[in-house]
mmCIF file with all atom_site columns, C-alpha atoms in Angstrom:
data_model
loop_
_atom_site.group_PDB
_atom_site.id
_atom_site.type_symbol
_atom_site.label_atom_id
_atom_site.label_alt_id
_atom_site.label_comp_id
_atom_site.label_asym_id
_atom_site.label_entity_id
_atom_site.label_seq_id
_atom_site.pdbx_PDB_ins_code
_atom_site.Cartn_x
_atom_site.Cartn_y
_atom_site.Cartn_z
_atom_site.occupancy
_atom_site.B_iso_or_equiv
_atom_site.pdbx_formal_charge
_atom_site.auth_seq_id
_atom_site.auth_comp_id
_atom_site.auth_asym_id
_atom_site.auth_atom_id
_atom_site.pdbx_PDB_model_num
ATOM 1   C CA . MET A 1 1   ? 113.868 113.176 98.466  1.00 0.00 ? 1   MET A CA 1
ATOM 2   C CA . PRO A 1 2   ? 112.119 113.815 101.795 1.00 0.00 ? 2   PRO A CA 1
ATOM 3   C CA . ASN A 1 3   ? 110.566 117.141 102.635 1.00 0.00 ? 3   ASN A CA 1
ATOM 4   C CA . SER A 1 4   ? 111.817 119.115 105.636 1.00 0.00 ? 4   SER A CA 1
ATOM 5   C CA . PHE A 1 5   ? 108.885 120.166 107.764 1.00 0.00 ? 5   PHE A CA 1
ATOM 6   C CA . ASP A 1 6   ? 109.008 122.741 110.545 1.00 0.00 ? 6   ASP A CA 1
ATOM 7   C CA . LYS A 1 7   ? 107.778 120.589 113.439 1.00 0.00 ? 7   LYS A CA 1
ATOM 8   C CA . ASN A 1 8   ? 106.927 123.697 115.509 1.00 0.00 ? 8   ASN A CA 1
ATOM 9   C CA . ALA A 1 9   ? 104.754 125.359 112.856 1.00 0.00 ? 9   ALA A CA 1
ATOM 10  C CA . PRO A 1 10  ? 101.154 124.415 112.039 1.00 0.00 ? 10  PRO A CA 1
ATOM 11  C CA . ALA A 1 11  ? 100.931 121.620 109.471 1.00 0.00 ? 11  ALA A CA 1
ATOM 12  C CA . LYS A 1 12  ? 100.323 122.996 105.987 1.00 0.00 ? 12  LYS A CA 1
ATOM 13  C CA . ILE A 1 13  ? 97.607  121.189 104.072 1.00 0.00 ? 13  ILE A CA 1
ATOM 14  C CA . GLY A 1 14  ? 96.954  121.881 100.410 1.00 0.00 ? 14  GLY A CA 1
ATOM 15  C CA . ILE A 1 15  ? 93.326  121.900 99.266  1.00 0.00 ? 15  ILE A CA 1
ATOM 16  C CA . VAL A 1 16  ? 93.050  121.945 95.477  1.00 0.00 ? 16  VAL A CA 1
ATOM 17  C CA . THR A 1 17  ? 89.797  122.227 93.555  1.00 0.00 ? 17  THR A CA 1
ATOM 18  C CA . VAL A 1 18  ? 90.280  121.113 89.954  1.00 0.00 ? 18  VAL A CA 1
ATOM 19  C CA . SER A 1 19  ? 87.427  122.572 87.900  1.00 0.00 ? 19  SER A CA 1
ATOM 20  C CA . ASP A 1 20  ? 87.309  124.632 84.722  1.00 0.00 ? 20  ASP A CA 1
ATOM 21  C CA . ARG A 1 21  ? 84.012  126.271 85.682  1.00 0.00 ? 21  ARG A CA 1
ATOM 22  C CA . ALA A 1 22  ? 84.896  126.980 89.316  1.00 0.00 ? 22  ALA A CA 1
ATOM 23  C CA . SER A 1 23  ? 88.260  128.452 88.292  1.00 0.00 ? 23  SER A CA 1
ATOM 24  C CA . ARG A 1 24  ? 86.432  130.848 85.922  1.00 0.00 ? 24  ARG A CA 1
ATOM 25  C CA . GLY A 1 25  ? 83.889  131.792 88.596  1.00 0.00 ? 25  GLY A CA 1
ATOM 26  C CA . GLU A 1 26  ? 80.989  130.233 86.648  1.00 0.00 ? 26  GLU A CA 1
ATOM 27  C CA . TYR A 1 27  ? 80.357  127.616 89.304  1.00 0.00 ? 27  TYR A CA 1
ATOM 28  C CA . GLU A 1 28  ? 80.573  127.816 93.072  1.00 0.00 ? 28  GLU A CA 1
ATOM 29  C CA . ASP A 1 29  ? 83.433  125.749 94.466  1.00 0.00 ? 29  ASP A CA 1
ATOM 30  C CA . ARG A 1 30  ? 81.790  123.397 96.939  1.00 0.00 ? 30  ARG A CA 1
ATOM 31  C CA . GLY A 1 31  ? 84.521  120.744 97.040  1.00 0.00 ? 31  GLY A CA 1
ATOM 32  C CA . GLY A 1 32  ? 87.352  122.832 98.498  1.00 0.00 ? 32  GLY A CA 1
ATOM 33  C CA . PRO A 1 33  ? 85.173  124.279 101.272 1.00 0.00 ? 33  PRO A CA 1
ATOM 34  C CA . ALA A 1 34  ? 83.864  120.752 102.057 1.00 0.00 ? 34  ALA A CA 1
ATOM 35  C CA . ILE A 1 35  ? 87.453  119.527 102.528 1.00 0.00 ? 35  ILE A CA 1
ATOM 36  C CA . HIS A 1 36  ? 88.276  122.543 104.710 1.00 0.00 ? 36  HIS A CA 1
ATOM 37  C CA . GLU A 1 37  ? 85.182  121.963 106.849 1.00 0.00 ? 37  GLU A CA 1
ATOM 38  C CA . TYR A 1 38  ? 85.987  118.262 107.179 1.00 0.00 ? 38  TYR A CA 1
ATOM 39  C CA . LEU A 1 39  ? 89.557  118.943 108.303 1.00 0.00 ? 39  LEU A CA 1
ATOM 40  C CA . SER A 1 40  ? 88.321  121.562 110.789 1.00 0.00 ? 40  SER A CA 1
ATOM 41  C CA . GLU A 1 41  ? 86.050  118.932 112.366 1.00 0.00 ? 41  GLU A CA 1
ATOM 42  C CA . VAL A 1 42  ? 88.623  116.131 112.421 1.00 0.00 ? 42  VAL A CA 1
ATOM 43  C CA . LEU A 1 43  ? 92.031  117.669 113.134 1.00 0.00 ? 43  LEU A CA 1
ATOM 44  C CA . THR A 1 44  ? 92.868  118.847 116.644 1.00 0.00 ? 44  THR A CA 1
ATOM 45  C CA . SER A 1 45  ? 96.518  119.679 115.942 1.00 0.00 ? 45  SER A CA 1
ATOM 46  C CA . PRO A 1 46  ? 97.317  123.120 114.486 1.00 0.00 ? 46  PRO A CA 1
ATOM 47  C CA . TRP A 1 47  ? 97.054  123.274 110.707 1.00 0.00 ? 47  TRP A CA 1
ATOM 48  C CA . GLU A 1 48  ? 97.021  125.882 107.989 1.00 0.00 ? 48  GLU A CA 1
ATOM 49  C CA . PRO A 1 49  ? 95.089  125.477 104.720 1.00 0.00 ? 49  PRO A CA 1
ATOM 50  C CA . VAL A 1 50  ? 96.684  126.403 101.413 1.00 0.00 ? 50  VAL A CA 1
ATOM 51  C CA . ALA A 1 51  ? 93.682  126.530 99.072  1.00 0.00 ? 51  ALA A CA 1
ATOM 52  C CA . LYS A 1 52  ? 93.775  126.704 95.271  1.00 0.00 ? 52  LYS A CA 1
ATOM 53  C CA . VAL A 1 53  ? 91.065  126.635 92.610  1.00 0.00 ? 53  VAL A CA 1
ATOM 54  C CA . ILE A 1 54  ? 92.515  125.744 89.225  1.00 0.00 ? 54  ILE A CA 1
ATOM 55  C CA . PRO A 1 55  ? 91.264  124.623 85.796  1.00 0.00 ? 55  PRO A CA 1
ATOM 56  C CA . ASP A 1 56  ? 91.413  121.060 84.483  1.00 0.00 ? 56  ASP A CA 1
ATOM 57  C CA . ASP A 1 57  ? 94.742  121.767 82.802  1.00 0.00 ? 57  ASP A CA 1
ATOM 58  C CA . ARG A 1 58  ? 97.668  119.342 82.872  1.00 0.00 ? 58  ARG A CA 1
ATOM 59  C CA . ASP A 1 59  ? 100.470 121.898 83.241  1.00 0.00 ? 59  ASP A CA 1
ATOM 60  C CA . THR A 1 60  ? 98.613  124.003 85.800  1.00 0.00 ? 60  THR A CA 1
ATOM 61  C CA . LEU A 1 61  ? 97.771  120.980 87.948  1.00 0.00 ? 61  LEU A CA 1
ATOM 62  C CA . ALA A 1 62  ? 101.307 119.574 87.755  1.00 0.00 ? 62  ALA A CA 1
ATOM 63  C CA . ARG A 1 63  ? 102.833 122.944 88.704  1.00 0.00 ? 63  ARG A CA 1
ATOM 64  C CA . THR A 1 64  ? 100.331 123.351 91.555  1.00 0.00 ? 64  THR A CA 1
ATOM 65  C CA . LEU A 1 65  ? 100.972 119.910 93.078  1.00 0.00 ? 65  LEU A CA 1
ATOM 66  C CA . ILE A 1 66  ? 104.749 120.299 92.733  1.00 0.00 ? 66  ILE A CA 1
ATOM 67  C CA . SER A 1 67  ? 104.671 123.775 94.299  1.00 0.00 ? 67  SER A CA 1
ATOM 68  C CA . LEU A 1 68  ? 102.487 122.668 97.224  1.00 0.00 ? 68  LEU A CA 1
ATOM 69  C CA . ALA A 1 69  ? 104.775 119.708 97.945  1.00 0.00 ? 69  ALA A CA 1
ATOM 70  C CA . ASP A 1 70  ? 108.212 121.119 97.165  1.00 0.00 ? 70  ASP A CA 1
ATOM 71  C CA . ASP A 1 71  ? 107.903 124.863 97.821  1.00 0.00 ? 71  ASP A CA 1
ATOM 72  C CA . MET A 1 72  ? 105.017 125.251 100.288 1.00 0.00 ? 72  MET A CA 1
ATOM 73  C CA . ARG A 1 73  ? 105.967 122.032 102.122 1.00 0.00 ? 73  ARG A CA 1
ATOM 74  C CA . CYS A 1 74  ? 102.421 120.808 102.597 1.00 0.00 ? 74  CYS A CA 1
ATOM 75  C CA . CYS A 1 75  ? 102.483 117.464 104.408 1.00 0.00 ? 75  CYS A CA 1
ATOM 76  C CA . LEU A 1 76  ? 99.089  116.589 102.920 1.00 0.00 ? 76  LEU A CA 1
ATOM 77  C CA . ILE A 1 77  ? 97.538  117.730 99.645  1.00 0.00 ? 77  ILE A CA 1
ATOM 78  C CA . ILE A 1 78  ? 93.907  116.870 98.979  1.00 0.00 ? 78  ILE A CA 1
ATOM 79  C CA . THR A 1 79  ? 92.435  117.439 95.549  1.00 0.00 ? 79  THR A CA 1
ATOM 80  C CA . THR A 1 80  ? 88.773  117.443 94.592  1.00 0.00 ? 80  THR A CA 1
ATOM 81  C CA . GLY A 1 81  ? 87.438  116.998 91.093  1.00 0.00 ? 81  GLY A CA 1
ATOM 82  C CA . GLY A 1 82  ? 88.760  115.597 87.847  1.00 0.00 ? 82  GLY A CA 1
ATOM 83  C CA . THR A 1 83  ? 88.687  111.928 88.890  1.00 0.00 ? 83  THR A CA 1
ATOM 84  C CA . GLY A 1 84  ? 86.095  110.651 86.415  1.00 0.00 ? 84  GLY A CA 1
ATOM 85  C CA . PRO A 1 85  ? 86.366  109.261 82.874  1.00 0.00 ? 85  PRO A CA 1
ATOM 86  C CA . ALA A 1 86  ? 85.605  112.503 80.988  1.00 0.00 ? 86  ALA A CA 1
ATOM 87  C CA . ILE A 1 87  ? 88.279  113.844 78.638  1.00 0.00 ? 87  ILE A CA 1
ATOM 88  C CA . ARG A 1 88  ? 89.057  116.830 80.907  1.00 0.00 ? 88  ARG A CA 1
ATOM 89  C CA . ASP A 1 89  ? 89.308  114.612 84.044  1.00 0.00 ? 89  ASP A CA 1
ATOM 90  C CA . ILE A 1 90  ? 93.090  114.460 84.449  1.00 0.00 ? 90  ILE A CA 1
ATOM 91  C CA . THR A 1 91  ? 93.716  114.715 88.202  1.00 0.00 ? 91  THR A CA 1
ATOM 92  C CA . PRO A 1 92  ? 94.784  111.074 88.855  1.00 0.00 ? 92  PRO A CA 1
ATOM 93  C CA . ASP A 1 93  ? 96.954  111.062 85.728  1.00 0.00 ? 93  ASP A CA 1
ATOM 94  C CA . ILE A 1 94  ? 98.874  114.173 86.804  1.00 0.00 ? 94  ILE A CA 1
ATOM 95  C CA . THR A 1 95  ? 99.087  112.940 90.395  1.00 0.00 ? 95  THR A CA 1
ATOM 96  C CA . GLU A 1 96  ? 100.744 109.765 89.163  1.00 0.00 ? 96  GLU A CA 1
ATOM 97  C CA . GLN A 1 97  ? 103.044 111.808 86.912  1.00 0.00 ? 97  GLN A CA 1
ATOM 98  C CA . VAL A 1 98  ? 104.369 114.012 89.763  1.00 0.00 ? 98  VAL A CA 1
ATOM 99  C CA . CYS A 1 99  ? 104.567 111.359 92.503  1.00 0.00 ? 99  CYS A CA 1
ATOM 100 C CA . GLU A 1 100 ? 107.559 109.172 93.304  1.00 0.00 ? 100 GLU A CA 1
ATOM 101 C CA . LYS A 1 101 ? 105.362 106.465 94.877  1.00 0.00 ? 101 LYS A CA 1
ATOM 102 C CA . MET A 1 102 ? 101.738 105.577 94.384  1.00 0.00 ? 102 MET A CA 1
ATOM 103 C CA . MET A 1 103 ? 99.527  104.499 97.288  1.00 0.00 ? 103 MET A CA 1
ATOM 104 C CA . PRO A 1 104 ? 96.765  102.487 95.535  1.00 0.00 ? 104 PRO A CA 1
ATOM 105 C CA . GLY A 1 105 ? 95.094  101.323 98.755  1.00 0.00 ? 105 GLY A CA 1
ATOM 106 C CA . PHE A 1 106 ? 93.596  104.794 99.258  1.00 0.00 ? 106 PHE A CA 1
ATOM 107 C CA . GLY A 1 107 ? 91.758  104.709 95.922  1.00 0.00 ? 107 GLY A CA 1
ATOM 108 C CA . GLU A 1 108 ? 90.689  101.108 96.391  1.00 0.00 ? 108 GLU A CA 1
ATOM 109 C CA . LEU A 1 109 ? 89.118  101.824 99.780  1.00 0.00 ? 109 LEU A CA 1
ATOM 110 C CA . MET A 1 110 ? 87.450  105.055 98.639  1.00 0.00 ? 110 MET A CA 1
ATOM 111 C CA . ARG A 1 111 ? 85.868  103.301 95.644  1.00 0.00 ? 111 ARG A CA 1
ATOM 112 C CA . LYS A 1 112 ? 84.693  100.433 97.864  1.00 0.00 ? 112 LYS A CA 1
ATOM 113 C CA . VAL A 1 113 ? 82.980  102.846 100.249 1.00 0.00 ? 113 VAL A CA 1
ATOM 114 C CA . SER A 1 114 ? 81.498  104.882 97.399  1.00 0.00 ? 114 SER A CA 1
ATOM 115 C CA . LEU A 1 115 ? 80.182  101.759 95.649  1.00 0.00 ? 115 LEU A CA 1
ATOM 116 C CA . GLU A 1 116 ? 78.089  101.036 98.725  1.00 0.00 ? 116 GLU A CA 1
ATOM 117 C CA . LYS A 1 117 ? 76.278  104.332 98.024  1.00 0.00 ? 117 LYS A CA 1
ATOM 118 C CA . VAL A 1 118 ? 76.120  104.644 94.230  1.00 0.00 ? 118 VAL A CA 1
ATOM 119 C CA . PRO A 1 119 ? 76.861  102.187 91.382  1.00 0.00 ? 119 PRO A CA 1
ATOM 120 C CA . THR A 1 120 ? 78.569  104.833 89.241  1.00 0.00 ? 120 THR A CA 1
ATOM 121 C CA . ALA A 1 121 ? 81.416  105.069 91.796  1.00 0.00 ? 121 ALA A CA 1
ATOM 122 C CA . ILE A 1 122 ? 83.156  102.432 89.669  1.00 0.00 ? 122 ILE A CA 1
ATOM 123 C CA . LEU A 1 123 ? 83.800  105.267 87.194  1.00 0.00 ? 123 LEU A CA 1
ATOM 124 C CA . SER A 1 124 ? 85.884  107.197 89.709  1.00 0.00 ? 124 SER A CA 1
ATOM 125 C CA . ARG A 1 125 ? 89.659  107.029 89.490  1.00 0.00 ? 125 ARG A CA 1
ATOM 126 C CA . GLN A 1 126 ? 90.589  108.326 92.952  1.00 0.00 ? 126 GLN A CA 1
ATOM 127 C CA . THR A 1 127 ? 94.164  107.610 93.897  1.00 0.00 ? 127 THR A CA 1
ATOM 128 C CA . ALA A 1 128 ? 96.946  108.770 96.190  1.00 0.00 ? 128 ALA A CA 1
ATOM 129 C CA . GLY A 1 129 ? 100.695 109.118 96.012  1.00 0.00 ? 129 GLY A CA 1
ATOM 130 C CA . ILE A 1 130 ? 103.809 110.511 97.669  1.00 0.00 ? 130 ILE A CA 1
ATOM 131 C CA . ARG A 1 131 ? 105.830 113.437 96.374  1.00 0.00 ? 131 ARG A CA 1
ATOM 132 C CA . THR A 1 132 ? 108.800 114.826 98.294  1.00 0.00 ? 132 THR A CA 1
ATOM 133 C CA . GLY A 1 133 ? 107.383 113.563 101.581 1.00 0.00 ? 133 GLY A CA 1
ATOM 134 C CA . SER A 1 134 ? 103.889 114.925 100.894 1.00 0.00 ? 134 SER A CA 1
ATOM 135 C CA . LEU A 1 135 ? 100.837 112.665 100.718 1.00 0.00 ? 135 LEU A CA 1
ATOM 136 C CA . ILE A 1 136 ? 98.592  113.627 97.786  1.00 0.00 ? 136 ILE A CA 1
ATOM 137 C CA . ILE A 1 137 ? 95.032  112.261 97.786  1.00 0.00 ? 137 ILE A CA 1
ATOM 138 C CA . ASN A 1 138 ? 92.528  112.674 94.929  1.00 0.00 ? 138 ASN A CA 1
ATOM 139 C CA . LEU A 1 139 ? 88.855  112.900 95.913  1.00 0.00 ? 139 LEU A CA 1
ATOM 140 C CA . PRO A 1 140 ? 85.690  113.189 93.850  1.00 0.00 ? 140 PRO A CA 1
ATOM 141 C CA . GLY A 1 141 ? 83.992  116.578 93.511  1.00 0.00 ? 141 GLY A CA 1
ATOM 142 C CA . GLN A 1 142 ? 80.727  116.063 95.389  1.00 0.00 ? 142 GLN A CA 1
ATOM 143 C CA . PRO A 1 143 ? 80.810  117.269 99.034  1.00 0.00 ? 143 PRO A CA 1
ATOM 144 C CA . LYS A 1 144 ? 78.899  114.217 100.299 1.00 0.00 ? 144 LYS A CA 1
ATOM 145 C CA . ALA A 1 145 ? 81.324  111.860 98.534  1.00 0.00 ? 145 ALA A CA 1
ATOM 146 C CA . ILE A 1 146 ? 84.266  113.870 99.878  1.00 0.00 ? 146 ILE A CA 1
ATOM 147 C CA . GLY A 1 147 ? 83.146  113.240 103.465 1.00 0.00 ? 147 GLY A CA 1
ATOM 148 C CA . GLU A 1 148 ? 82.453  109.548 102.848 1.00 0.00 ? 148 GLU A CA 1
ATOM 149 C CA . CYS A 1 149 ? 85.837  109.003 101.215 1.00 0.00 ? 149 CYS A CA 1
ATOM 150 C CA . LEU A 1 150 ? 87.769  110.927 103.861 1.00 0.00 ? 150 LEU A CA 1
ATOM 151 C CA . ASP A 1 151 ? 85.962  109.056 106.657 1.00 0.00 ? 151 ASP A CA 1
ATOM 152 C CA . ALA A 1 152 ? 87.219  105.820 105.093 1.00 0.00 ? 152 ALA A CA 1
ATOM 153 C CA . VAL A 1 153 ? 90.883  106.756 104.669 1.00 0.00 ? 153 VAL A CA 1
ATOM 154 C CA . PHE A 1 154 ? 91.557  109.398 107.322 1.00 0.00 ? 154 PHE A CA 1
ATOM 155 C CA . PRO A 1 155 ? 92.360  106.934 110.141 1.00 0.00 ? 155 PRO A CA 1
ATOM 156 C CA . ALA A 1 156 ? 95.530  106.004 108.192 1.00 0.00 ? 156 ALA A CA 1
ATOM 157 C CA . ILE A 1 157 ? 96.569  109.528 107.145 1.00 0.00 ? 157 ILE A CA 1
ATOM 158 C CA . PRO A 1 158 ? 98.289  110.729 110.368 1.00 0.00 ? 158 PRO A CA 1
ATOM 159 C CA . TYR A 1 159 ? 100.449 107.588 110.547 1.00 0.00 ? 159 TYR A CA 1
ATOM 160 C CA . CYS A 1 160 ? 101.307 107.890 106.852 1.00 0.00 ? 160 CYS A CA 1
ATOM 161 C CA . ILE A 1 161 ? 102.441 111.481 107.532 1.00 0.00 ? 161 ILE A CA 1
ATOM 162 C CA . ASP A 1 162 ? 104.503 110.146 110.488 1.00 0.00 ? 162 ASP A CA 1
ATOM 163 C CA . LEU A 1 163 ? 106.214 107.640 108.179 1.00 0.00 ? 163 LEU A CA 1
ATOM 164 C CA . LEU A 1 164 ? 107.077 110.519 105.833 1.00 0.00 ? 164 LEU A CA 1
ATOM 165 C CA . ASP A 1 165 ? 108.698 112.352 108.780 1.00 0.00 ? 165 ASP A CA 1
ATOM 166 C CA . GLY A 1 166 ? 105.989 115.002 108.638 1.00 0.00 ? 166 GLY A CA 1
ATOM 167 C CA . PRO A 1 167 ? 104.258 116.927 111.409 1.00 0.00 ? 167 PRO A CA 1
ATOM 168 C CA . TYR A 1 168 ? 102.362 114.975 114.074 1.00 0.00 ? 168 TYR A CA 1
ATOM 169 C CA . LEU A 1 169 ? 98.666  115.214 113.220 1.00 0.00 ? 169 LEU A CA 1
ATOM 170 C CA . THR A 1 170 ? 96.105  114.531 115.931 1.00 0.00 ? 170 THR A CA 1
ATOM 171 C CA . THR A 1 171 ? 92.401  113.913 115.457 1.00 0.00 ? 171 THR A CA 1
ATOM 172 C CA . ASN A 1 172 ? 89.216  114.385 117.412 1.00 0.00 ? 172 ASN A CA 1
ATOM 173 C CA . PRO A 1 173 ? 88.533  110.814 118.629 1.00 0.00 ? 173 PRO A CA 1
ATOM 174 C CA . ASP A 1 174 ? 84.797  111.568 118.764 1.00 0.00 ? 174 ASP A CA 1
ATOM 175 C CA . ARG A 1 175 ? 84.952  112.150 115.009 1.00 0.00 ? 175 ARG A CA 1
ATOM 176 C CA . ILE A 1 176 ? 87.833  110.006 113.644 1.00 0.00 ? 176 ILE A CA 1
ATOM 177 C CA . GLU A 1 177 ? 90.255  107.806 115.536 1.00 0.00 ? 177 GLU A CA 1
ATOM 178 C CA . ALA A 1 178 ? 93.721  108.000 113.988 1.00 0.00 ? 178 ALA A CA 1
ATOM 179 C CA . PHE A 1 179 ? 95.426  104.601 113.919 1.00 0.00 ? 179 PHE A CA 1
ATOM 180 C CA . ARG A 1 180 ? 99.046  104.367 114.952 1.00 0.00 ? 180 ARG A CA 1
ATOM 181 C CA . PRO A 1 181 ? 100.669 101.016 115.781 1.00 0.00 ? 181 PRO A CA 1
ATOM 182 C CA . LYS A 1 182 ? 101.470 100.595 119.440 1.00 0.00 ? 182 LYS A CA 1
ATOM 183 C CA . LYS A 1 183 ? 105.141 101.048 120.255 1.00 0.00 ? 183 LYS A CA 1
ATOM 184 C CA . LYS A 1 184 ? 106.815 98.145  122.044 1.00 0.00 ? 184 LYS A CA 1
#
């Protein structure tokens, strides 16, 4: 079922840090702020962040993603953390559980780019999917990796949001050139 977005309001973008320690205040959340900073550099269209810091808990993550997509009507939801092989790393599993469609090309490209930097990137399970017209993308937790992964996939994100009948996102062409097919 498609989401109904207010085309005149700023685009809502969910930023979700999935971390037991950060959610308890034992560890500084660096992933969420790195995503926010990245989006501030790249997006030129009006947008509004909806930030959450939650534990690595299946029910909490599922409720959060569903709420951001269905209730808050975020056109884009970007998660950070919980993409590895550890027992508590459940972000891709829950993303797949709540999405109607998976978008495996996002994860494939992010891993390819990350593998050029570090051999352990093969352990990452980044993925993306669609829920109620919202694009959900899972990123690793390290700020440097967040930027590298977003640089790889962001050119396709505005057009994906267009195809979901979401708000029209524009980018700073000096930073990232959004790709949209030419209309005939």
